[in-house]
Amino acid sequence: MTSVFDLAPEAPVVPVVVIEDAADAVPLARALVAGGLPLIEVTLRTPAALDAVRAIADEVPEAVVGVGTVVSAAGVADAVGAGARFLVSPGWTERLLGAMRDSGVPFLPGVSTVSEVVALLERGVDAMKFFPAEAAGGVPYLKSLAGPLPQARFCPTGGVSPASAPAYLALPNVGCVGGTWMLPPDALASRDWSRVESLAREASALRVPVSGR
């Protein structure tokens, strides 16, 4: 199966989007894509989330829209039914992992301990979300995993900022980072899509050349 990291390998940051009004989904997605961030995670934290995913999937073909905060088999089914092209969970159980595998789309199960990483590797899963990244040990923690578990690749999310993102992206076991800093609440409230696009463009410039890793 294709990895989430292969869906948009040029994009170093996955915007983690909380959408309150589905009418904002399309202009927001277009702003993020225009800024160089086509991989978009819409979280299942609001009633508007699935309608937002449907709108983006239907009207912004340049975007690779996924669904985050997936915590149940029902959530997997709802997300894929809405058009999600990838799934992200904050953690995992056997049932949830099975549902994500069966969905047919790439997924990132969440981990925060070495044992969880090893358990997923035993099950043939090597692409993971590291969450909550900063609270769980941040860059030093992931750096320490690269030696004994080089086959595991991560998308750190949770507290990642423009200041810390480059250090994460420089690690050999990090494929991308997730963040919200390009989506300031005041810009979303005022529907200032040009500001979102500008912040997305700054975030997209954080990529680290492969030769520099």
GROMACS .gro file of C-alpha atoms in nm:
model
  213
    1MET     CA    1   0.000   0.000   0.000
    2THR     CA    2   0.112   0.355  -0.074
    3SER     CA    3   0.241   0.543   0.230
    4VAL     CA    4   0.100   0.877   0.340
    5PHE     CA    5   0.453   1.008   0.292
    6ASP     CA    6   0.432   0.923  -0.079
    7LEU     CA    7   0.107   1.111  -0.143
    8ALA     CA    8   0.276   1.452  -0.160
    9PRO     CA    9   0.647   1.396  -0.092
   10GLU     CA   10   0.732   1.757  -0.172
   11ALA     CA   11   0.512   1.888   0.111
   12PRO     CA   12   0.701   1.905   0.444
   13VAL     CA   13   0.401   2.008   0.653
   14VAL     CA   14   0.050   1.866   0.687
   15PRO     CA   15  -0.193   2.138   0.799
   16VAL     CA   16  -0.416   2.001   1.075
   17VAL     CA   17  -0.749   2.169   1.008
   18VAL     CA   18  -1.047   2.216   1.237
   19ILE     CA   19  -1.341   2.340   1.027
   20GLU     CA   20  -1.643   2.486   1.201
   21ASP     CA   21  -1.830   2.585   0.883
   22ALA     CA   22  -1.822   2.355   0.581
   23ALA     CA   23  -1.862   2.661   0.357
   24ASP     CA   24  -1.505   2.757   0.448
   25ALA     CA   25  -1.358   2.425   0.338
   26VAL     CA   26  -1.303   2.495  -0.030
   27PRO     CA   27  -1.147   2.844  -0.004
   28LEU     CA   28  -0.931   2.725   0.286
   29ALA     CA   29  -0.809   2.421   0.092
   30ARG     CA   30  -0.738   2.634  -0.214
   31ALA     CA   31  -0.532   2.874  -0.003
   32LEU     CA   32  -0.328   2.589   0.145
   33VAL     CA   33  -0.269   2.430  -0.196
   34ALA     CA   34  -0.168   2.765  -0.345
   35GLY     CA   35   0.081   2.802  -0.061
   36GLY     CA   36   0.240   2.466  -0.140
   37LEU     CA   37   0.069   2.244   0.118
   38PRO     CA   38  -0.159   2.005  -0.074
   39LEU     CA   39  -0.173   1.735   0.196
   40ILE     CA   40  -0.457   1.847   0.424
   41GLU     CA   41  -0.581   1.671   0.738
   42VAL     CA   42  -0.935   1.764   0.838
   43THR     CA   43  -0.998   1.654   1.195
   44LEU     CA   44  -1.318   1.487   1.311
   45ARG     CA   45  -1.365   1.741   1.588
   46THR     CA   46  -1.665   1.929   1.455
   47PRO     CA   47  -2.003   1.838   1.303
   48ALA     CA   48  -1.892   2.009   0.980
   49ALA     CA   49  -1.584   1.792   0.928
   50LEU     CA   50  -1.722   1.526   0.694
   51ASP     CA   51  -1.911   1.779   0.482
   52ALA     CA   52  -1.588   1.977   0.458
   53VAL     CA   53  -1.399   1.669   0.338
   54ARG     CA   54  -1.667   1.601   0.075
   55ALA     CA   55  -1.646   1.959  -0.051
   56ILE     CA   56  -1.268   1.955  -0.076
   57ALA     CA   57  -1.264   1.615  -0.245
   58ASP     CA   58  -1.523   1.731  -0.499
   59GLU     CA   59  -1.403   2.085  -0.569
   60VAL     CA   60  -1.027   2.100  -0.501
   61PRO     CA   61  -0.872   1.813  -0.700
   62GLU     CA   62  -0.522   1.948  -0.639
   63ALA     CA   63  -0.564   1.883  -0.266
   64VAL     CA   64  -0.494   1.546  -0.106
   65VAL     CA   65  -0.754   1.556   0.168
   66GLY     CA   66  -0.742   1.320   0.463
   67VAL     CA   67  -0.920   1.280   0.793
   68GLY     CA   68  -0.764   1.299   1.137
   69THR     CA   69  -0.877   1.220   1.491
   70VAL     CA   70  -1.006   0.886   1.363
   71VAL     CA   71  -1.066   0.675   1.674
   72SER     CA   72  -1.315   0.406   1.567
   73ALA     CA   73  -1.402   0.169   1.285
   74ALA     CA   74  -1.714   0.376   1.223
   75GLY     CA   75  -1.498   0.686   1.191
   76VAL     CA   76  -1.284   0.509   0.932
   77ALA     CA   77  -1.592   0.419   0.727
   78ASP     CA   78  -1.734   0.770   0.751
   79ALA     CA   79  -1.403   0.928   0.650
   80VAL     CA   80  -1.349   0.708   0.347
   81GLY     CA   81  -1.712   0.750   0.246
   82ALA     CA   82  -1.665   1.127   0.250
   83GLY     CA   83  -1.367   1.103   0.017
   84ALA     CA   84  -1.067   1.088   0.250
   85ARG     CA   85  -0.749   0.982   0.073
   86PHE     CA   86  -0.564   0.909   0.398
   87LEU     CA   87  -0.643   0.854   0.765
   88VAL     CA   88  -0.471   0.971   1.083
   89SER     CA   89  -0.537   0.853   1.438
   90PRO     CA   90  -0.396   0.984   1.768
   91GLY     CA   91  -0.340   0.623   1.881
   92TRP     CA   92  -0.438   0.272   1.783
   93THR     CA   93  -0.603  -0.049   1.893
   94GLU     CA   94  -0.619  -0.381   1.711
   95ARG     CA   95  -0.974  -0.309   1.595
   96LEU     CA   96  -0.894   0.041   1.474
   97LEU     CA   97  -0.577  -0.076   1.301
   98GLY     CA   98  -0.772  -0.350   1.126
   99ALA     CA   99  -1.033  -0.104   1.006
  100MET     CA  100  -0.768   0.133   0.873
  101ARG     CA  101  -0.592  -0.152   0.692
  102ASP     CA  102  -0.919  -0.268   0.539
  103SER     CA  103  -1.008   0.084   0.423
  104GLY     CA  104  -0.770   0.065   0.129
  105VAL     CA  105  -0.626   0.413   0.189
  106PRO     CA  106  -0.292   0.504   0.350
  107PHE     CA  107  -0.300   0.567   0.724
  108LEU     CA  108  -0.089   0.696   1.012
  109PRO     CA  109  -0.164   0.529   1.347
  110GLY     CA  110  -0.051   0.735   1.645
  111VAL     CA  111   0.233   0.630   1.876
  112SER     CA  112   0.419   0.787   2.166
  113THR     CA  113   0.622   0.495   2.309
  114VAL     CA  114   0.888   0.257   2.180
  115SER     CA  115   0.667  -0.043   2.256
  116GLU     CA  116   0.388   0.098   2.037
  117VAL     CA  117   0.635   0.151   1.754
  118VAL     CA  118   0.767  -0.204   1.782
  119ALA     CA  119   0.414  -0.344   1.798
  120LEU     CA  120   0.324  -0.169   1.472
  121LEU     CA  121   0.645  -0.283   1.303
  122GLU     CA  122   0.556  -0.640   1.403
  123ARG     CA  123   0.228  -0.588   1.218
  124GLY     CA  124   0.399  -0.458   0.905
  125VAL     CA  125   0.321  -0.092   0.964
  126ASP     CA  126   0.619   0.144   0.934
  127ALA     CA  127   0.448   0.483   0.879
  128MET     CA  128   0.324   0.640   1.201
  129LYS     CA  129   0.209   0.961   1.363
  130PHE     CA  130   0.420   1.065   1.664
  131PHE     CA  131   0.177   1.231   1.903
  132PRO     CA  132   0.180   1.444   2.111
  133ALA     CA  133   0.520   1.520   1.969
  134GLU     CA  134   0.654   1.791   2.197
  135ALA     CA  135   0.501   1.648   2.514
  136ALA     CA  136   0.624   1.297   2.431
  137GLY     CA  137   0.990   1.390   2.393
  138GLY     CA  138   1.018   1.588   2.073
  139VAL     CA  139   1.322   1.588   1.847
  140PRO     CA  140   1.560   1.416   2.095
  141TYR     CA  141   1.316   1.127   2.138
  142LEU     CA  142   1.273   1.065   1.766
  143LYS     CA  143   1.644   1.104   1.708
  144SER     CA  144   1.708   0.830   1.964
  145LEU     CA  145   1.472   0.594   1.778
  146ALA     CA  146   1.648   0.630   1.442
  147GLY     CA  147   1.932   0.399   1.544
  148PRO     CA  148   1.749   0.093   1.678
  149LEU     CA  149   1.434   0.134   1.465
  150PRO     CA  150   1.546   0.291   1.135
  151GLN     CA  151   1.259   0.133   0.942
  152ALA     CA  152   0.997   0.341   1.126
  153ARG     CA  153   0.903   0.679   0.976
  154PHE     CA  154   0.705   0.944   1.155
  155CYS     CA  155   0.487   1.249   1.114
  156PRO     CA  156   0.532   1.438   1.443
  157THR     CA  157   0.222   1.634   1.542
  158GLY     CA  158   0.131   1.817   1.860
  159GLY     CA  159   0.307   2.135   1.962
  160VAL     CA  160   0.519   2.154   1.647
  161SER     CA  161   0.595   2.514   1.550
  162PRO     CA  162   0.781   2.700   1.273
  163ALA     CA  163   1.077   2.716   1.513
  164SER     CA  164   1.088   2.342   1.587
  165ALA     CA  165   0.974   2.204   1.250
  166PRO     CA  166   1.314   2.231   1.075
  167ALA     CA  167   1.481   2.021   1.346
  168TYR     CA  168   1.216   1.751   1.306
  169LEU     CA  169   1.239   1.759   0.927
  170ALA     CA  170   1.617   1.719   0.943
  171LEU     CA  171   1.579   1.378   1.109
  172PRO     CA  172   1.616   1.076   0.878
  173ASN     CA  173   1.307   0.907   1.024
  174VAL     CA  174   1.069   1.201   0.976
  175GLY     CA  175   0.869   1.222   0.653
  176CYS     CA  176   0.671   1.535   0.737
  177VAL     CA  177   0.530   1.723   1.035
  178GLY     CA  178   0.175   1.819   1.123
  179GLY     CA  179   0.085   2.161   1.251
  180THR     CA  180  -0.171   2.437   1.286
  181TRP     CA  181   0.041   2.752   1.290
  182MET     CA  182  -0.051   2.841   0.930
  183LEU     CA  183  -0.416   2.847   1.042
  184PRO     CA  184  -0.437   3.120   1.307
  185PRO     CA  185  -0.787   3.145   1.458
  186ASP     CA  186  -0.824   3.513   1.377
  187ALA     CA  187  -0.742   3.453   1.010
  188LEU     CA  188  -0.997   3.171   0.993
  189ALA     CA  189  -1.260   3.378   1.172
  190SER     CA  190  -1.214   3.668   0.929
  191ARG     CA  191  -1.176   3.433   0.631
  192ASP     CA  192  -0.842   3.592   0.547
  193TRP     CA  193  -0.742   3.327   0.294
  194SER     CA  194  -0.456   3.535   0.155
  195ARG     CA  195  -0.292   3.530   0.498
  196VAL     CA  196  -0.341   3.155   0.521
  197GLU     CA  197  -0.182   3.117   0.178
  198SER     CA  198   0.114   3.332   0.282
  199LEU     CA  199   0.170   3.132   0.602
  200ALA     CA  200   0.136   2.808   0.407
  201ARG     CA  201   0.400   2.925   0.163
  202GLU     CA  202   0.638   2.995   0.452
  203ALA     CA  203   0.568   2.649   0.592
  204SER     CA  204   0.624   2.480   0.257
  205ALA     CA  205   0.969   2.638   0.244
  206LEU     CA  206   1.074   2.445   0.555
  207ARG     CA  207   1.150   2.131   0.356
  208VAL     CA  208   1.501   1.991   0.402
  209PRO     CA  209   1.683   1.867   0.090
  210VAL     CA  210   1.746   1.492   0.098
  211SER     CA  211   2.119   1.556   0.065
  212GLY     CA  212   2.103   1.758   0.384
  213ARG     CA  213   1.963   1.473   0.591
   0.00000   0.00000   0.00000
